[in-house]
Amino acid sequence: MPCPFETPILPPLRRRRKRRPTPRARTTVTNAYDPQSIEARWQARWDTDRTFAALNPGEPGFDAARPKYYVLDMFPYPSGSGLHVGHAVGYIGTDIVARKKRMEGCNVLHPMGWDAFGLPAEQYAIQTGVHPAQSTATNTANFRRQLKKIGLSYDWAREINTSDPSYYRWTQWIFKRLHEKGLAYQAEVPVWWCEELKTVLANEEVINGRSERGNFPCVRRPLKQWMLKITAYAERLLDDLDLLDWPESIKIQQREWIGKSEGAEVEFAVEGGADKLVVFTTRPDTLWGATFMVVAPEHKLLQRVPASHREAVRAYVQSAAAKSELERTELAKDKTGVFSGLFAHNPAFESGDPRGRIPIWVADYVLISYGTGAIMAVPGHDERDFAFARKFGIEVREVVRPPQGEKGLAEGVCFTGDGTAVNSGPVDGLPTPQAKSRAIELLAQRGVGKARTTYKLRDWLFSRQRYWGEPFPLVHLTDGTTVAVDDDALPIELPQMEDFKPSSDGSAPLARATAWLQTTHKGAPARRDTDTMPGWAGSCWYWLRFMDPHNARAPWSKDAEQYWGPVDLYVGGAAHAVMHLLYARFWHKVLFDLGLVHTKEPFQKLFNQGLITAFAYQDSTGRLVASDEVETRGNEFVRKASGEPLEQIVTKMAKSLKNVVNPDDVIAEHGADTLRLYESFMGPLADSKPWNPRDIAGCARFIDRAWRLLVDPESSDPVRPQFRVDQGDRPLEGDTLELEKQLHRAIARIDDSFKVFNFNTSIAALMTFVNEAMKKHAAMTRSQAERFVQVLSPFAPHMAEELWSRLGYSDSIAYVPWPKVQQQFLEDDTVEIVVQVGGKVRGRVGVPKAAAQPDVEAAARGAVASWLEGKETVKVVLVPGRLINFIVK
RNA sequence: GCGGAAGUGGCGAAAUUGGCAGACGCGCGAGACUUAGGAUCUCGUGCCGCAAGGCGUACGGGUUCAAGUCCCGUCUUCCGCACCA
């Protein structure tokens, strides 16, 4: 099949001049490093030998004595544009880890699959006119091809696809479990509707009133939708973060997203009727300072507005509704609102006390979706209430006296911190924390309030009126009830539809699949649900399916889950800090409660790889110019066609920025091992770093040098003669000993780099070793060559396999035990001591490692004699084995 | 505004517990080998200075014999969140 991405999108390498036939060099040398043939051969070999197949407990050959290691990538959405080098950096990182773990004797689970359902796939399908099932098949084939070409050691027998009925059968099955537990319900809720996408979106998919995907305008609309009760798990989602080895920044983002806040719920009686206005506050201690109340424009109390104020309130509510989310935020500092004509009674005061009669206002700084949609406003101790009261001339009453030295109302500023209660009757004199709990007690005694905890986290809007997603495993009966279909009726397959575009009225495409729609349930006529699940659904449990991907009787077997779970290392972009990771944790906890998994959390260690950025070019008007239209002239960049000067900027890789680098092109030019080395060498995996094609050459040179270290390109021998026989008894001395030390140092550095995934230092260590070994070539032994190839293999596996086989081994290097560092080779008999005078380096001196202090000092004095001449030494600081510092006067 | 991450040569970067700043690589300069080089090899390469030497890890202070690393303050960039009562 022709690859749809033929156009090279590499930034301009220096163009080759016309290629001349190369007479001698290329034709007679048969033994030069040839990545294309080596890589093709070993990739084919890995496939046919199933080298990286992971065995499950119970399978023949499974070795229960080995520790398990589950290393998982965030599986990709297989987009039409294929993989770019930015995606690859994370996959290369996990591959390096997986390969080393195998050599360390672990049973390694390292799978890959496709997150193929969801809006982007469908949008792409609509744009190109190709059915999503078709484009998904094409795109996954392309992704798989690209991943294999990088030499990633996945167990391809475990490949999964969330849009495959054999997979989503179990997504539906899990949804049924949620439904049974009452965690899935239907509700008429105001939801974000995107006209352009013709679907509802979850809160978190809408940014400033525009869709995250496509940046289309969205509006609020009430619609009956499936919801998942993630809020029931809010507390555990928060608490269990403490169990995880995750980046602190991600934990913080999750905590903020859950947004726990503790306080009280307080009832205010509304004057002239039985209505109660319930508010949530984190500061019950300030109840005595509440001088007005505010309800959100959508609050139902507004139906009770007296005629005198009805028109003003109606007008305000309408204008608030017309404001986009963006306008609301932009105008955040300038508060708006109107008086509703209603009054409430503050329960802090006796009825009849004029201080307790407070006006109720409508303002859009109060959100209907948080708390109760209404607040008690304490302008003395809340910035927003303060601004509002100032603007509308409402009384500000001090009820918290700031601690000594802090400014408060006396200085004309709103004080929001902790202090001492004043003007607050029964809580007067209490420090804020005690005043809070005392206030709650008082409210509770009188039955007008109680302690309450709220969360920013909302229930998860789980339906989409789209085609390309999992159908719901439920039917609607004629009597209006909704029931789940039987487990053995699963999967409810998506019907084949030619036209799956959303309808203009917002009804789901599946509503037009008339034959599919009508069904029966236990003999009675029934109608299927026409919504589909959101794109996140399939990724909420996929790590579990990887453990047992072909199980036809259950989503996974208990044995498999017991053995492989949890994921030991999960690597992906920080972009998924909140949504995917929170949803996945939620499902996992539900499954835990059902006894279907044995761990509370799915991902023990999480690691975020950094972004690969790339150069992009702008002309003087700021317009982007594709990288391949750009020419480098010295330090300047110009448009090739016109010579017009351009500015080089560094940005993320994106099709729209015309700076995407396809790994296929890098592999075609340099080979996959060089690509892997470069991506590892650029910098620590966690860092964001720019792709610079110029730098690839260094890795290409290194790998070629490494090849020549073991193979003589001028001869036809598989390896240099000195490596053909084991010189086991040869004494380690001279250059051979020196190389042995270098090798151990390199391995120590490599081992170290797996702690924080800064493989750049591993590559540097390998380079240093090769440079040294090239100089002491004749002294290198077969054993050293073998160990070098072993530690090279996670990084450049194709070449390592090739060299390993040339060294005479017929089995793959993948499971050869990782060499051990021996401490004795990391130490030298003599050490170089830096000699400082007055803190400045003035010389250095070699001394025996075990040298006594007076001897070191004497030697050091000799080395810096001219600097000490005529000076008095006041102090000598000696750092053994490192440094000596003479402080002089 | 709040929260997080970061700031080191021309470029990507390195630097256990505070102990030689710039490993490794790119680029650049010089040379060797070559009919040829985008191959390979050797040497050099933080800045200023002829040199001796001085100055250098965003900026300003501090602690210390010694600071990229610790403390206080400031600035800049990127990423989240953003009226959450």
mmCIF file with all atom_site columns, N, CA and C in Angstrom, chain A residues 307-333:
data_model
loop_
_atom_site.group_PDB
_atom_site.id
_atom_site.type_symbol
_atom_site.label_atom_id
_atom_site.label_alt_id
_atom_site.label_comp_id
_atom_site.label_asym_id
_atom_site.label_entity_id
_atom_site.label_seq_id
_atom_site.pdbx_PDB_ins_code
_atom_site.Cartn_x
_atom_site.Cartn_y
_atom_site.Cartn_z
_atom_site.occupancy
_atom_site.B_iso_or_equiv
_atom_site.pdbx_formal_charge
_atom_site.auth_seq_id
_atom_site.auth_comp_id
_atom_site.auth_asym_id
_atom_site.auth_atom_id
_atom_site.pdbx_PDB_model_num
ATOM 1  N N  . ALA A 1 307 ? -43.008 41.831 41.321 1.00 0.00 ? 307 ALA A N  1
ATOM 2  C CA . ALA A 1 307 ? -43.301 42.512 40.055 1.00 0.00 ? 307 ALA A CA 1
ATOM 3  C C  . ALA A 1 307 ? -42.478 43.773 39.884 1.00 0.00 ? 307 ALA A C  1
ATOM 4  N N  . SER A 1 308 ? -42.280 44.495 40.991 1.00 0.00 ? 308 SER A N  1
ATOM 5  C CA . SER A 1 308 ? -41.560 45.765 40.900 1.00 0.00 ? 308 SER A CA 1
ATOM 6  C C  . SER A 1 308 ? -40.152 45.602 40.343 1.00 0.00 ? 308 SER A C  1
ATOM 7  N N  . HIS A 1 309 ? -39.557 44.460 40.545 1.00 0.00 ? 309 HIS A N  1
ATOM 8  C CA . HIS A 1 309 ? -38.170 44.250 40.111 1.00 0.00 ? 309 HIS A CA 1
ATOM 9  C C  . HIS A 1 309 ? -38.046 43.260 38.965 1.00 0.00 ? 309 HIS A C  1
ATOM 10 N N  . ARG A 1 310 ? -39.187 42.720 38.519 1.00 0.00 ? 310 ARG A N  1
ATOM 11 C CA . ARG A 1 310 ? -39.154 41.633 37.550 1.00 0.00 ? 310 ARG A CA 1
ATOM 12 C C  . ARG A 1 310 ? -38.462 42.027 36.243 1.00 0.00 ? 310 ARG A C  1
ATOM 13 N N  . GLU A 1 311 ? -38.751 43.195 35.749 1.00 0.00 ? 311 GLU A N  1
ATOM 14 C CA . GLU A 1 311 ? -38.209 43.615 34.454 1.00 0.00 ? 311 GLU A CA 1
ATOM 15 C C  . GLU A 1 311 ? -36.697 43.805 34.527 1.00 0.00 ? 311 GLU A C  1
ATOM 16 N N  . ALA A 1 312 ? -36.232 44.454 35.575 1.00 0.00 ? 312 ALA A N  1
ATOM 17 C CA . ALA A 1 312 ? -34.792 44.697 35.721 1.00 0.00 ? 312 ALA A CA 1
ATOM 18 C C  . ALA A 1 312 ? -34.033 43.371 35.840 1.00 0.00 ? 312 ALA A C  1
ATOM 19 N N  . VAL A 1 313 ? -34.593 42.451 36.614 1.00 0.00 ? 313 VAL A N  1
ATOM 20 C CA . VAL A 1 313 ? -33.935 41.158 36.794 1.00 0.00 ? 313 VAL A CA 1
ATOM 21 C C  . VAL A 1 313 ? -33.933 40.370 35.489 1.00 0.00 ? 313 VAL A C  1
ATOM 22 N N  . ARG A 1 314 ? -35.088 40.393 34.791 1.00 0.00 ? 314 ARG A N  1
ATOM 23 C CA . ARG A 1 314 ? -35.179 39.664 33.517 1.00 0.00 ? 314 ARG A CA 1
ATOM 24 C C  . ARG A 1 314 ? -34.118 40.174 32.533 1.00 0.00 ? 314 ARG A C  1
ATOM 25 N N  . ALA A 1 315 ? -33.983 41.483 32.473 1.00 0.00 ? 315 ALA A N  1
ATOM 26 C CA . ALA A 1 315 ? -33.016 42.087 31.553 1.00 0.00 ? 315 ALA A CA 1
ATOM 27 C C  . ALA A 1 315 ? -31.585 41.676 31.928 1.00 0.00 ? 315 ALA A C  1
ATOM 28 N N  . TYR A 1 316 ? -31.322 41.664 33.237 1.00 0.00 ? 316 TYR A N  1
ATOM 29 C CA . TYR A 1 316 ? -29.965 41.301 33.662 1.00 0.00 ? 316 TYR A CA 1
ATOM 30 C C  . TYR A 1 316 ? -29.664 39.838 33.360 1.00 0.00 ? 316 TYR A C  1
ATOM 31 N N  . VAL A 1 317 ? -30.630 38.984 33.663 1.00 0.00 ? 317 VAL A N  1
ATOM 32 C CA . VAL A 1 317 ? -30.449 37.560 33.427 1.00 0.00 ? 317 VAL A CA 1
ATOM 33 C C  . VAL A 1 317 ? -30.190 37.309 31.943 1.00 0.00 ? 317 VAL A C  1
ATOM 34 N N  . GLN A 1 318 ? -30.930 38.025 31.109 1.00 0.00 ? 318 GLN A N  1
ATOM 35 C CA . GLN A 1 318 ? -30.763 37.839 29.675 1.00 0.00 ? 318 GLN A CA 1
ATOM 36 C C  . GLN A 1 318 ? -29.370 38.279 29.220 1.00 0.00 ? 318 GLN A C  1
ATOM 37 N N  . SER A 1 319 ? -28.925 39.423 29.741 1.00 0.00 ? 319 SER A N  1
ATOM 38 C CA . SER A 1 319 ? -27.610 39.911 29.298 1.00 0.00 ? 319 SER A CA 1
ATOM 39 C C  . SER A 1 319 ? -26.496 38.993 29.803 1.00 0.00 ? 319 SER A C  1
ATOM 40 N N  . ALA A 1 320 ? -26.693 38.444 30.994 1.00 0.00 ? 320 ALA A N  1
ATOM 41 C CA . ALA A 1 320 ? -25.680 37.510 31.520 1.00 0.00 ? 320 ALA A CA 1
ATOM 42 C C  . ALA A 1 320 ? -25.624 36.257 30.661 1.00 0.00 ? 320 ALA A C  1
ATOM 43 N N  . ALA A 1 321 ? -26.791 35.779 30.228 1.00 0.00 ? 321 ALA A N  1
ATOM 44 C CA . ALA A 1 321 ? -26.838 34.564 29.416 1.00 0.00 ? 321 ALA A CA 1
ATOM 45 C C  . ALA A 1 321 ? -26.167 34.794 28.072 1.00 0.00 ? 321 ALA A C  1
ATOM 46 N N  . ALA A 1 322 ? -26.267 36.036 27.568 1.00 0.00 ? 322 ALA A N  1
ATOM 47 C CA . ALA A 1 322 ? -25.719 36.328 26.248 1.00 0.00 ? 322 ALA A CA 1
ATOM 48 C C  . ALA A 1 322 ? -24.198 36.454 26.275 1.00 0.00 ? 322 ALA A C  1
ATOM 49 N N  . LYS A 1 323 ? -23.661 36.706 27.466 1.00 0.00 ? 323 LYS A N  1
ATOM 50 C CA . LYS A 1 323 ? -22.205 36.845 27.565 1.00 0.00 ? 323 LYS A CA 1
ATOM 51 C C  . LYS A 1 323 ? -21.537 35.495 27.322 1.00 0.00 ? 323 LYS A C  1
ATOM 52 N N  . SER A 1 324 ? -20.513 35.549 26.546 1.00 0.00 ? 324 SER A N  1
ATOM 53 C CA . SER A 1 324 ? -19.734 34.327 26.392 1.00 0.00 ? 324 SER A CA 1
ATOM 54 C C  . SER A 1 324 ? -18.906 34.130 27.658 1.00 0.00 ? 324 SER A C  1
ATOM 55 N N  . GLU A 1 325 ? -18.424 32.929 27.805 1.00 0.00 ? 325 GLU A N  1
ATOM 56 C CA . GLU A 1 325 ? -17.594 32.635 28.965 1.00 0.00 ? 325 GLU A CA 1
ATOM 57 C C  . GLU A 1 325 ? -16.390 33.577 28.984 1.00 0.00 ? 325 GLU A C  1
ATOM 58 N N  . LEU A 1 326 ? -15.889 33.857 27.781 1.00 0.00 ? 326 LEU A N  1
ATOM 59 C CA . LEU A 1 326 ? -14.720 34.717 27.653 1.00 0.00 ? 326 LEU A CA 1
ATOM 60 C C  . LEU A 1 326 ? -15.020 36.106 28.197 1.00 0.00 ? 326 LEU A C  1
ATOM 61 N N  . GLU A 1 327 ? -16.173 36.651 27.804 1.00 0.00 ? 327 GLU A N  1
ATOM 62 C CA . GLU A 1 327 ? -16.534 37.985 28.271 1.00 0.00 ? 327 GLU A CA 1
ATOM 63 C C  . GLU A 1 327 ? -16.681 37.997 29.782 1.00 0.00 ? 327 GLU A C  1
ATOM 64 N N  . ARG A 1 328 ? -17.284 36.928 30.292 1.00 0.00 ? 328 ARG A N  1
ATOM 65 C CA . ARG A 1 328 ? -17.456 36.859 31.739 1.00 0.00 ? 328 ARG A CA 1
ATOM 66 C C  . ARG A 1 328 ? -16.110 36.925 32.439 1.00 0.00 ? 328 ARG A C  1
ATOM 67 N N  . THR A 1 329 ? -15.138 36.205 31.911 1.00 0.00 ? 329 THR A N  1
ATOM 68 C CA . THR A 1 329 ? -13.826 36.191 32.561 1.00 0.00 ? 329 THR A CA 1
ATOM 69 C C  . THR A 1 329 ? -13.101 37.511 32.370 1.00 0.00 ? 329 THR A C  1
ATOM 70 N N  . GLU A 1 330 ? -13.201 38.044 31.170 1.00 0.00 ? 330 GLU A N  1
ATOM 71 C CA . GLU A 1 330 ? -12.492 39.298 30.904 1.00 0.00 ? 330 GLU A CA 1
ATOM 72 C C  . GLU A 1 330 ? -13.021 40.431 31.758 1.00 0.00 ? 330 GLU A C  1
ATOM 73 N N  . LEU A 1 331 ? -14.321 40.364 32.005 1.00 0.00 ? 331 LEU A N  1
ATOM 74 C CA . LEU A 1 331 ? -14.932 41.435 32.781 1.00 0.00 ? 331 LEU A CA 1
ATOM 75 C C  . LEU A 1 331 ? -14.910 41.121 34.270 1.00 0.00 ? 331 LEU A C  1
ATOM 76 N N  . ALA A 1 332 ? -14.130 40.098 34.598 1.00 0.00 ? 332 ALA A N  1
ATOM 77 C CA . ALA A 1 332 ? -14.162 39.585 35.958 1.00 0.00 ? 332 ALA A CA 1
ATOM 78 C C  . ALA A 1 332 ? -13.970 40.665 37.018 1.00 0.00 ? 332 ALA A C  1
ATOM 79 N N  . LYS A 1 333 ? -13.162 41.658 36.686 1.00 0.00 ? 333 LYS A N  1
ATOM 80 C CA . LYS A 1 333 ? -12.856 42.635 37.726 1.00 0.00 ? 333 LYS A CA 1
ATOM 81 C C  . LYS A 1 333 ? -14.000 43.628 37.935 1.00 0.00 ? 333 LYS A C  1
#
